[in-house]
PDB file of C-alpha atoms in Angstrom:
ATOM      1  CA  MET A 122      41.601   4.806  -4.906  1.00 41.00           C
ATOM      2  CA  GLN A 123      44.750   6.703  -4.399  1.00 46.00           C
ATOM      3  CA  ARG A 124      46.578   4.338  -6.334  1.00 48.00           C
ATOM      4  CA  PHE A 125      43.597   4.336  -8.907  1.00 48.00           C
ATOM      5  CA  GLU A 126      43.726   8.280  -9.134  1.00 52.00           C
ATOM      6  CA  TYR A 127      47.539   7.871  -9.644  1.00 57.00           C
ATOM      7  CA  SER A 128      47.406   5.520 -12.421  1.00 72.00           C
ATOM      8  CA  LYS A 129      44.791   7.484 -14.322  1.00 79.00           C
ATOM      9  CA  ASP A 130      47.034  10.812 -13.973  1.00 89.00           C
ATOM     10  CA  ARG A 131      49.998   8.902 -14.966  1.00 91.00           C
ATOM     11  CA  GLU A 132      48.125   7.369 -18.032  1.00 92.00           C
ATOM     12  CA  THR A 133      47.156  10.877 -19.245  1.00 94.00           C
ATOM     13  CA  ALA A 134      50.580  12.215 -18.773  1.00 95.00           C
ATOM     14  CA  ASN A 135      51.991   9.352 -20.754  1.00 95.00           C
ATOM     15  CA  ALA A 136      49.385   9.957 -23.424  1.00 96.00           C
ATOM     16  CA  ALA A 137      50.253  13.599 -23.803  1.00 96.00           C
ATOM     17  CA  ARG A 138      53.810  12.734 -23.877  1.00 95.00           C
ATOM     18  CA  ALA A 139      53.282  10.275 -27.047  1.00 96.00           C
ATOM     19  CA  ARG A 140      50.974  12.585 -28.554  1.00 96.00           C
ATOM     20  CA  ALA A 141      53.290  15.822 -28.166  1.00 95.00           C
ATOM     21  CA  LEU A 142      56.120  13.662 -29.407  1.00 95.00           C
ATOM     22  CA  GLU A 143      54.056  12.655 -32.434  1.00 96.00           C
ATOM     23  CA  ALA A 144      53.381  16.157 -33.167  1.00 96.00           C
ATOM     24  CA  LEU A 145      56.801  17.413 -32.790  1.00 95.00           C
ATOM     25  CA  LEU A 146      58.111  14.779 -35.225  1.00 96.00           C
ATOM     26  CA  ILE A 147      55.573  15.533 -37.573  1.00 96.00           C
ATOM     27  CA  GLU A 148      56.023  19.397 -37.486  1.00 95.00           C
ATOM     28  CA  LYS A 149      59.819  18.788 -37.989  1.00 94.00           C
ATOM     29  CA  GLY A 150      58.882  16.578 -41.268  1.00 95.00           C
ATOM     30  CA  VAL A 151      60.808  13.365 -39.527  1.00 95.00           C
ATOM     31  CA  ILE A 152      57.420  11.687 -39.870  1.00 96.00           C
ATOM     32  CA  THR A 153      54.227  11.913 -41.096  1.00 96.00           C
ATOM     33  CA  SER A 154      50.533  11.710 -39.734  1.00 95.00           C
ATOM     34  CA  ASP A 155      50.534   8.021 -41.095  1.00 95.00           C
ATOM     35  CA  THR A 156      53.484   6.545 -40.251  1.00 95.00           C
ATOM     36  CA  VAL A 157      52.560   5.000 -37.038  1.00 94.00           C
ATOM     37  CA  ASP A 158      49.708   3.466 -38.769  1.00 93.00           C
ATOM     38  CA  LYS A 159      51.775   2.076 -41.654  1.00 91.00           C
ATOM     39  CA  ILE A 160      54.177   0.260 -39.454  1.00 89.00           C
ATOM     40  CA  MET A 161      51.351  -1.084 -37.316  1.00 88.00           C
ATOM     41  CA  ALA A 162      49.433  -2.380 -40.156  1.00 85.00           C
ATOM     42  CA  ILE A 163      52.247  -4.737 -41.021  1.00 82.00           C
ATOM     43  CA  PHE A 164      52.023  -6.406 -37.606  1.00 78.00           C
ATOM     44  CA  ALA A 165      48.159  -6.301 -37.549  1.00 76.00           C
ATOM     45  CA  THR A 166      47.018  -7.483 -40.956  1.00 77.00           C
ATOM     46  CA  GLU A 167      50.078  -9.256 -42.783  1.00 77.00           C
ATOM     47  CA  MET A 168      51.574 -11.350 -40.162  1.00 74.00           C
ATOM     48  CA  GLY A 169      50.207 -13.184 -37.032  1.00 79.00           C
ATOM     49  CA  PRO A 170      48.195 -16.235 -35.678  1.00 86.00           C
ATOM     50  CA  PHE A 171      45.217 -15.161 -37.512  1.00 88.00           C
ATOM     51  CA  ASN A 172      46.787 -16.687 -40.761  1.00 89.00           C
ATOM     52  CA  GLY A 173      47.358 -19.654 -38.963  1.00 91.00           C
ATOM     53  CA  ALA A 174      43.845 -20.007 -37.905  1.00 93.00           C
ATOM     54  CA  LYS A 175      42.642 -19.527 -41.497  1.00 93.00           C
ATOM     55  CA  LEU A 176      44.605 -22.193 -42.841  1.00 93.00           C
ATOM     56  CA  VAL A 177      43.648 -24.816 -39.955  1.00 95.00           C
ATOM     57  CA  ALA A 178      40.119 -23.810 -40.560  1.00 96.00           C
ATOM     58  CA  LYS A 179      40.396 -24.563 -44.193  1.00 96.00           C
ATOM     59  CA  ALA A 180      42.113 -27.761 -43.369  1.00 96.00           C
ATOM     60  CA  TRP A 181      39.358 -28.880 -41.462  1.00 95.00           C
ATOM     61  CA  VAL A 182      36.494 -28.403 -44.060  1.00 97.00           C
ATOM     62  CA  ASP A 183      38.447 -29.260 -47.168  1.00 97.00           C
ATOM     63  CA  PRO A 184      40.332 -32.708 -47.317  1.00 96.00           C
ATOM     64  CA  ALA A 185      42.244 -32.067 -50.590  1.00 97.00           C
ATOM     65  CA  PHE A 186      43.769 -28.999 -49.137  1.00 97.00           C
ATOM     66  CA  LYS A 187      44.366 -30.694 -45.727  1.00 96.00           C
ATOM     67  CA  GLN A 188      46.253 -33.168 -47.769  1.00 96.00           C
ATOM     68  CA  LEU A 189      48.239 -30.486 -49.431  1.00 96.00           C
ATOM     69  CA  LEU A 190      49.030 -28.601 -46.491  1.00 95.00           C
ATOM     70  CA  ALA A 191      50.696 -31.848 -45.112  1.00 94.00           C
ATOM     71  CA  GLU A 192      52.784 -32.694 -48.292  1.00 95.00           C
ATOM     72  CA  ASP A 193      53.432 -29.260 -49.659  1.00 94.00           C
ATOM     73  CA  THR A 194      52.655 -26.724 -46.862  1.00 92.00           C
ATOM     74  CA  MET A 195      54.385 -23.751 -48.953  1.00 90.00           C
ATOM     75  CA  ALA A 196      51.761 -24.661 -52.005  1.00 92.00           C
ATOM     76  CA  ALA A 197      49.139 -24.664 -49.759  1.00 93.00           C
ATOM     77  CA  VAL A 198      50.259 -21.417 -48.160  1.00 90.00           C
ATOM     78  CA  GLU A 199      50.578 -19.838 -51.630  1.00 89.00           C
ATOM     79  CA  LYS A 200      46.661 -20.695 -52.328  1.00 90.00           C
ATOM     80  CA  MET A 201      46.000 -18.380 -49.244  1.00 89.00           C
ATOM     81  CA  ASN A 202      45.315 -14.718 -49.882  1.00 79.00           C
ATOM     82  CA  PHE A 203      48.205 -13.745 -47.288  1.00 79.00           C
ATOM     83  CA  VAL A 204      50.008 -10.435 -47.966  1.00 69.00           C
ATOM     84  CA  THR A 205      53.197 -12.145 -46.827  1.00 61.00           C
ATOM     85  CA  LYS A 206      52.701 -15.236 -48.899  1.00 55.00           C
ATOM     86  CA  GLY A 207      54.541 -17.023 -46.228  1.00 50.00           C
ATOM     87  CA  ALA A 208      57.750 -15.280 -47.746  1.00 49.00           C
ATOM     88  CA  GLY A 209      60.579 -13.576 -45.576  1.00 51.00           C
ATOM     89  CA  ALA A 210      60.607 -13.316 -41.970  1.00 55.00           C
ATOM     90  CA  GLU A 211      61.287 -16.823 -41.021  1.00 59.00           C
ATOM     91  CA  GLY A 212      58.328 -18.233 -43.228  1.00 66.00           C
ATOM     92  CA  GLU A 213      60.167 -19.781 -46.542  1.00 71.00           C
ATOM     93  CA  HIS A 214      60.244 -23.177 -45.452  1.00 81.00           C
ATOM     94  CA  MET A 215      57.279 -23.888 -43.131  1.00 86.00           C
ATOM     95  CA  ARG A 216      55.933 -27.520 -42.957  1.00 89.00           C
ATOM     96  CA  ALA A 217      53.001 -28.484 -41.200  1.00 93.00           C
ATOM     97  CA  ALA A 218      52.733 -31.122 -38.793  1.00 92.00           C
ATOM     98  CA  ILE A 219      48.907 -32.554 -38.443  1.00 91.00           C
ATOM     99  CA  ASN A 220      47.941 -33.764 -35.265  1.00 89.00           C
ATOM    100  CA  THR A 221      46.202 -37.110 -35.102  1.00 88.00           C
ATOM    101  CA  PRO A 222      44.579 -38.915 -32.284  1.00 87.00           C
ATOM    102  CA  GLU A 223      47.525 -41.045 -32.051  1.00 86.00           C
ATOM    103  CA  VAL A 224      50.153 -38.627 -32.884  1.00 85.00           C
ATOM    104  CA  HIS A 225      50.921 -35.200 -31.224  1.00 83.00           C
ATOM    105  CA  ASN A 226      53.603 -32.865 -32.387  1.00 85.00           C
ATOM    106  CA  LEU A 227      55.768 -30.764 -30.513  1.00 83.00           C
ATOM    107  CA  ILE A 228      57.971 -28.166 -32.537  1.00 84.00           C
ATOM    108  CA  ILE A 229      60.937 -27.157 -30.874  1.00 82.00           C
ATOM    109  CA  CYS A 230      63.818 -25.031 -32.699  1.00 75.00           C
ATOM    110  CA  THR A 231      67.029 -26.650 -31.214  1.00 69.00           C
ATOM    111  CA  LEU A 232      69.199 -23.922 -33.215  1.00 65.00           C
ATOM    112  CA  CYS A 233      67.568 -20.716 -31.580  1.00 60.00           C
ATOM    113  CA  SER A 234      64.091 -19.465 -31.915  1.00 60.00           C
ATOM    114  CA  CYS A 235      63.060 -19.870 -35.492  1.00 71.00           C
ATOM    115  CA  TYR A 236      59.561 -19.683 -35.740  1.00 79.00           C
ATOM    116  CA  PRO A 237      56.714 -19.415 -38.573  1.00 83.00           C
ATOM    117  CA  TRP A 238      55.810 -15.470 -37.674  1.00 78.00           C
ATOM    118  CA  PRO A 239      53.748 -15.123 -40.982  1.00 80.00           C
ATOM    119  CA  VAL A 240      51.277 -17.858 -39.939  1.00 86.00           C
ATOM    120  CA  LEU A 241      51.779 -17.772 -36.018  1.00 86.00           C
ATOM    121  CA  GLY A 242      53.178 -14.241 -35.076  1.00 80.00           C
ATOM    122  CA  LEU A 243      55.316 -13.897 -32.145  1.00 76.00           C
ATOM    123  CA  PRO A 244      56.441 -16.766 -30.446  1.00 75.00           C
ATOM    124  CA  PRO A 245      55.440 -17.232 -26.604  1.00 75.00           C
ATOM    125  CA  TYR A 246      58.741 -16.354 -24.298  1.00 67.00           C
ATOM    126  CA  TRP A 247      59.172 -19.887 -23.387  1.00 73.00           C
ATOM    127  CA  TYR A 248      59.826 -21.099 -27.091  1.00 75.00           C
ATOM    128  CA  LYS A 249      63.376 -19.642 -26.912  1.00 65.00           C
ATOM    129  CA  ASP A 250      64.136 -20.743 -23.429  1.00 69.00           C
ATOM    130  CA  PRO A 251      67.072 -22.744 -23.094  1.00 68.00           C
ATOM    131  CA  SER A 252      65.841 -25.061 -20.835  1.00 73.00           C
ATOM    132  CA  PHE A 253      62.890 -25.729 -22.864  1.00 74.00           C
ATOM    133  CA  ARG A 254      64.773 -26.249 -25.911  1.00 74.00           C
ATOM    134  CA  ALA A 255      67.248 -28.738 -24.222  1.00 74.00           C
ATOM    135  CA  ARG A 256      65.021 -30.732 -22.339  1.00 76.00           C
ATOM    136  CA  ALA A 257      61.915 -31.008 -24.615  1.00 76.00           C
ATOM    137  CA  PRO A 258      63.655 -33.412 -27.006  1.00 75.00           C
ATOM    138  CA  GLU A 259      64.803 -35.449 -24.252  1.00 74.00           C
ATOM    139  CA  SER A 260      61.101 -36.084 -22.837  1.00 67.00           C
ATOM    140  CA  THR A 261      57.860 -34.499 -23.621  1.00 63.00           C
ATOM    141  CA  GLN A 262      56.571 -35.974 -20.878  1.00 61.00           C
ATOM    142  CA  ARG A 263      58.496 -34.080 -18.249  1.00 58.00           C
ATOM    143  CA  ILE A 264      58.578 -31.011 -19.657  1.00 55.00           C
ATOM    144  CA  ARG A 265      56.209 -28.088 -17.775  1.00 54.00           C
ATOM    145  CA  PRO A 266      52.495 -28.550 -18.776  1.00 56.00           C
ATOM    146  CA  GLU A 267      52.256 -25.119 -20.247  1.00 55.00           C
ATOM    147  CA  HIS A 268      54.933 -26.059 -22.566  1.00 53.00           C
ATOM    148  CA  ARG A 269      53.200 -29.038 -23.987  1.00 55.00           C
ATOM    149  CA  PRO A 270      51.049 -28.466 -27.101  1.00 53.00           C
ATOM    150  CA  LEU A 271      47.816 -30.808 -25.923  1.00 53.00           C
ATOM    151  CA  GLN A 272      47.122 -32.400 -22.795  1.00 51.00           C
ATOM    152  CA  GLY A 273      45.256 -35.738 -22.035  1.00 49.00           C
ATOM    153  CA  ASP A 274      42.624 -36.525 -24.460  1.00 49.00           C
ATOM    154  CA  GLN A 275      42.552 -32.892 -26.161  1.00 49.00           C
ATOM    155  CA  ASN A 276      42.923 -33.364 -29.485  1.00 46.00           C
ATOM    156  CA  LEU A 277      43.207 -30.157 -31.792  1.00 44.00           C
ATOM    157  CA  GLY A 278      44.051 -31.465 -34.712  1.00 41.00           C
ATOM    158  CA  GLN A 279      40.635 -32.434 -36.189  1.00 34.00           C
TER     159      GLN A 279
ATOM    160  CA  MET B 155      66.530 -14.672 -46.131  1.00 41.00           C
ATOM    161  CA  GLN B 156      64.415 -11.735 -47.172  1.00 47.00           C
ATOM    162  CA  THR B 157      63.747  -9.769 -43.829  1.00 59.00           C
ATOM    163  CA  ASN B 158      61.470  -6.582 -43.108  1.00 73.00           C
ATOM    164  CA  PHE B 159      63.100  -4.274 -40.957  1.00 81.00           C
ATOM    165  CA  GLU B 160      59.753  -4.444 -38.716  1.00 80.00           C
ATOM    166  CA  HIS B 161      60.300  -8.318 -38.219  1.00 75.00           C
ATOM    167  CA  PHE B 162      63.919  -8.011 -37.666  1.00 77.00           C
ATOM    168  CA  ALA B 163      63.507  -5.518 -34.963  1.00 83.00           C
ATOM    169  CA  LEU B 164      60.939  -7.535 -33.138  1.00 80.00           C
ATOM    170  CA  GLY B 165      62.863 -10.689 -33.747  1.00 75.00           C
ATOM    171  CA  SER B 166      65.705  -9.121 -32.033  1.00 79.00           C
ATOM    172  CA  MET B 167      63.908  -9.061 -28.695  1.00 82.00           C
ATOM    173  CA  LEU B 168      61.981 -12.107 -28.862  1.00 72.00           C
ATOM    174  CA  GLY B 169      62.950 -14.078 -25.492  1.00 70.00           C
ATOM    175  CA  LYS B 170      64.757 -11.259 -23.935  1.00 77.00           C
ATOM    176  CA  PRO B 171      63.703  -9.048 -21.059  1.00 79.00           C
ATOM    177  CA  ASP B 172      62.706  -5.793 -23.188  1.00 83.00           C
ATOM    178  CA  MET B 173      60.117  -7.934 -25.379  1.00 83.00           C
ATOM    179  CA  PRO B 174      57.000  -6.238 -25.787  1.00 85.00           C
ATOM    180  CA  PRO B 175      53.635  -7.941 -24.206  1.00 84.00           C
ATOM    181  CA  LYS B 176      52.024 -10.039 -26.546  1.00 80.00           C
ATOM    182  CA  ASP B 177      48.610 -11.773 -26.789  1.00 79.00           C
ATOM    183  CA  ASN B 178      48.243 -14.529 -28.691  1.00 74.00           C
ATOM    184  CA  GLY B 179      51.360 -13.813 -31.081  1.00 74.00           C
ATOM    185  CA  SER B 180      49.983 -10.634 -31.590  1.00 78.00           C
ATOM    186  CA  LEU B 181      51.416  -7.705 -30.137  1.00 83.00           C
ATOM    187  CA  CYS B 182      48.867  -5.950 -27.597  1.00 83.00           C
ATOM    188  CA  PHE B 183      48.680  -2.371 -26.378  1.00 88.00           C
ATOM    189  CA  GLY B 184      46.885  -1.208 -23.387  1.00 87.00           C
ATOM    190  CA  ALA B 185      46.205   2.248 -25.092  1.00 91.00           C
ATOM    191  CA  PRO B 186      46.342   4.307 -28.016  1.00 93.00           C
ATOM    192  CA  TRP B 187      49.733   6.082 -26.604  1.00 95.00           C
ATOM    193  CA  GLN B 188      51.709   2.876 -26.416  1.00 94.00           C
ATOM    194  CA  ARG B 189      50.926   1.909 -30.033  1.00 93.00           C
ATOM    195  CA  GLN B 190      51.799   5.545 -30.747  1.00 95.00           C
ATOM    196  CA  ALA B 191      55.173   5.315 -29.097  1.00 96.00           C
ATOM    197  CA  PHE B 192      55.942   1.668 -30.406  1.00 94.00           C
ATOM    198  CA  GLY B 193      55.209   2.683 -33.975  1.00 94.00           C
ATOM    199  CA  ILE B 194      57.399   6.002 -33.809  1.00 96.00           C
ATOM    200  CA  ALA B 195      60.370   4.288 -32.196  1.00 96.00           C
ATOM    201  CA  LEU B 196      60.196   1.494 -35.103  1.00 93.00           C
ATOM    202  CA  ALA B 197      59.693   4.204 -37.659  1.00 94.00           C
ATOM    203  CA  LEU B 198      62.382   6.450 -36.538  1.00 95.00           C
ATOM    204  CA  SER B 199      64.849   3.497 -36.396  1.00 94.00           C
ATOM    205  CA  LYS B 200      63.950   2.259 -39.881  1.00 91.00           C
ATOM    206  CA  GLN B 201      64.988   6.125 -40.908  1.00 92.00           C
ATOM    207  CA  GLY B 202      68.214   5.697 -39.533  1.00 93.00           C
ATOM    208  CA  VAL B 203      67.534   8.476 -36.775  1.00 95.00           C
ATOM    209  CA  PHE B 204      69.127   6.029 -34.050  1.00 95.00           C
ATOM    210  CA  GLU B 205      70.165   2.472 -34.357  1.00 94.00           C
ATOM    211  CA  TRP B 206      68.109  -0.401 -33.156  1.00 93.00           C
ATOM    212  CA  ASP B 207      70.405  -1.797 -31.323  1.00 92.00           C
ATOM    213  CA  ASP B 208      71.364   1.358 -29.523  1.00 94.00           C
ATOM    214  CA  PHE B 209      67.607   1.684 -28.514  1.00 95.00           C
ATOM    215  CA  ARG B 210      67.341  -1.897 -27.421  1.00 92.00           C
ATOM    216  CA  SER B 211      70.415  -1.474 -25.275  1.00 93.00           C
ATOM    217  CA  GLU B 212      69.058   1.388 -23.611  1.00 94.00           C
ATOM    218  CA  MET B 213      65.479  -0.441 -23.101  1.00 92.00           C
ATOM    219  CA  ILE B 214      67.381  -3.249 -21.406  1.00 90.00           C
ATOM    220  CA  SER B 215      69.163  -1.101 -19.059  1.00 93.00           C
ATOM    221  CA  SER B 216      66.147   0.882 -18.116  1.00 93.00           C
ATOM    222  CA  ILE B 217      64.171  -2.098 -17.507  1.00 90.00           C
ATOM    223  CA  ALA B 218      67.594  -3.661 -15.126  1.00 90.00           C
ATOM    224  CA  ALA B 219      67.464  -0.055 -13.371  1.00 93.00           C
ATOM    225  CA  TRP B 220      63.468  -0.026 -12.694  1.00 91.00           C
ATOM    226  CA  GLU B 221      64.166  -4.019 -11.556  1.00 88.00           C
ATOM    227  CA  ALA B 222      66.801  -2.931  -9.047  1.00 92.00           C
ATOM    228  CA  THR B 223      64.478  -0.278  -7.265  1.00 94.00           C
ATOM    229  CA  HIS B 224      61.521  -1.769  -7.491  1.00 90.00           C
ATOM    230  CA  ASP B 225      59.658  -5.234  -6.280  1.00 86.00           C
ATOM    231  CA  LYS B 226      59.211  -7.591  -9.131  1.00 77.00           C
ATOM    232  CA  SER B 227      55.623  -7.870  -8.426  1.00 79.00           C
ATOM    233  CA  ASP B 228      55.299  -3.883  -8.185  1.00 84.00           C
ATOM    234  CA  PRO B 229      52.105  -3.259  -9.942  1.00 84.00           C
ATOM    235  CA  SER B 230      53.166   0.256 -11.029  1.00 86.00           C
ATOM    236  CA  TRP B 231      55.466  -1.147 -13.752  1.00 86.00           C
ATOM    237  CA  ASP B 232      54.659  -0.267 -17.161  1.00 89.00           C
ATOM    238  CA  TYR B 233      56.460  -1.514 -19.976  1.00 90.00           C
ATOM    239  CA  TYR B 234      55.686   1.305 -22.637  1.00 93.00           C
ATOM    240  CA  GLU B 235      56.250   3.977 -20.105  1.00 95.00           C
ATOM    241  CA  ILE B 236      59.638   2.817 -19.792  1.00 94.00           C
ATOM    242  CA  TRP B 237      59.752   2.522 -24.011  1.00 95.00           C
ATOM    243  CA  LEU B 238      58.234   6.213 -23.748  1.00 96.00           C
ATOM    244  CA  ALA B 239      61.066   7.215 -21.820  1.00 96.00           C
ATOM    245  CA  VAL B 240      63.829   5.572 -23.822  1.00 96.00           C
ATOM    246  CA  LEU B 241      62.568   7.271 -27.099  1.00 97.00           C
ATOM    247  CA  GLU B 242      62.546  10.458 -25.683  1.00 95.00           C
ATOM    248  CA  ARG B 243      66.127  10.061 -24.700  1.00 95.00           C
ATOM    249  CA  MET B 244      67.155   8.521 -28.144  1.00 96.00           C
ATOM    250  CA  LEU B 245      65.594  11.454 -29.788  1.00 95.00           C
ATOM    251  CA  HIS B 246      67.285  14.017 -27.689  1.00 93.00           C
ATOM    252  CA  ARG B 247      70.862  12.096 -27.968  1.00 93.00           C
ATOM    253  CA  SER B 248      70.228  11.941 -31.626  1.00 92.00           C
ATOM    254  CA  GLY B 249      69.640  15.804 -31.600  1.00 90.00           C
ATOM    255  CA  VAL B 250      66.263  15.364 -33.339  1.00 88.00           C
ATOM    256  CA  VAL B 251      64.693  16.870 -30.558  1.00 85.00           C
ATOM    257  CA  ASP B 252      66.532  19.745 -28.820  1.00 80.00           C
ATOM    258  CA  GLN B 253      65.679  19.869 -25.244  1.00 70.00           C
ATOM    259  CA  SER B 254      66.602  23.357 -24.723  1.00 70.00           C
ATOM    260  CA  THR B 255      63.834  24.727 -27.682  1.00 70.00           C
ATOM    261  CA  ASP B 256      61.604  21.973 -28.098  1.00 69.00           C
ATOM    262  CA  ILE B 257      58.912  21.652 -25.527  1.00 60.00           C
ATOM    263  CA  VAL B 258      57.881  17.902 -25.292  1.00 55.00           C
ATOM    264  CA  ALA B 259      54.937  17.518 -22.905  1.00 47.00           C
TER     265      ALA B 259
END
C-alpha cells in the first residue's frame, strides 16, 4: 500500500513536470501545442507493424497479390495506401519471404540491424544482438526458442 | 538513403540500453506524460536545440548511474522518468530554460 501510494505520487509529479515543461516551451515559442502530436503521428500512423499486417492479410485473400508480393515486393507495397510508400528509413529494398508448410524463413541482418521499419516498425531487442546474428546462420535449430520465427507445426504463412 | 529524423533518432537507439520500451514493433507509453516527454525531446533535437547524440549520451550515463545504485529487478525503475530528467538537464544546459528564472514543476 505504501509503495502504491508512493508510485501514484511519483506518477502525478512526473505528469506535472512534463506538462510544465511543455507549457513553458510553448510560452517561449520553442514549440507549439501540436508539436508532440505531429511527431507522434509519424510513429503511430505512418510506419509500424500495422502496415505489415495489412500486406499479409491482403495476400491471404488475394492470390494474385500474394504472387506479386513474393516476386516484386516493392510493387506490392506501392499498391497499398501506406503514407511512407515503403520508401526511406530502411524500406527501399524490401523483399517478402513467404512461408510454406515445408519452408520457414528466418530473417537475419548479418551486417548490422537493417529492418523493414515501414512495414514492421521497430525490431525486437535481440534482432541486433551479436550472438543472435552470429549463431542464427549456423544453426536455426540451436538458437533460443524465442528467436525462432515458428515452432513445431505452426504455419503462419497461409 | 532517405532518412527522416524521427526514424534516424530511434534507429540510433536500437539494441542499446537506452532503447525506449516497445510493444509489437510500436512505441508504447504507460501514460500521456511519457508520450509528451518523448515527443518534446525529439522535436527539440530536430530543431537543433540540442544534439541527439548528446541527449543519448546523457540517457546512457543516467541509466548506468541508476543501475549502479539499484538492483536490476527494482520495481521503481521508470524509463521515462529518466528520460524526463535528461530532457530537463538538456534544456538547462542549452540555455532554453533558465533555472534561476523559469519555474518548471
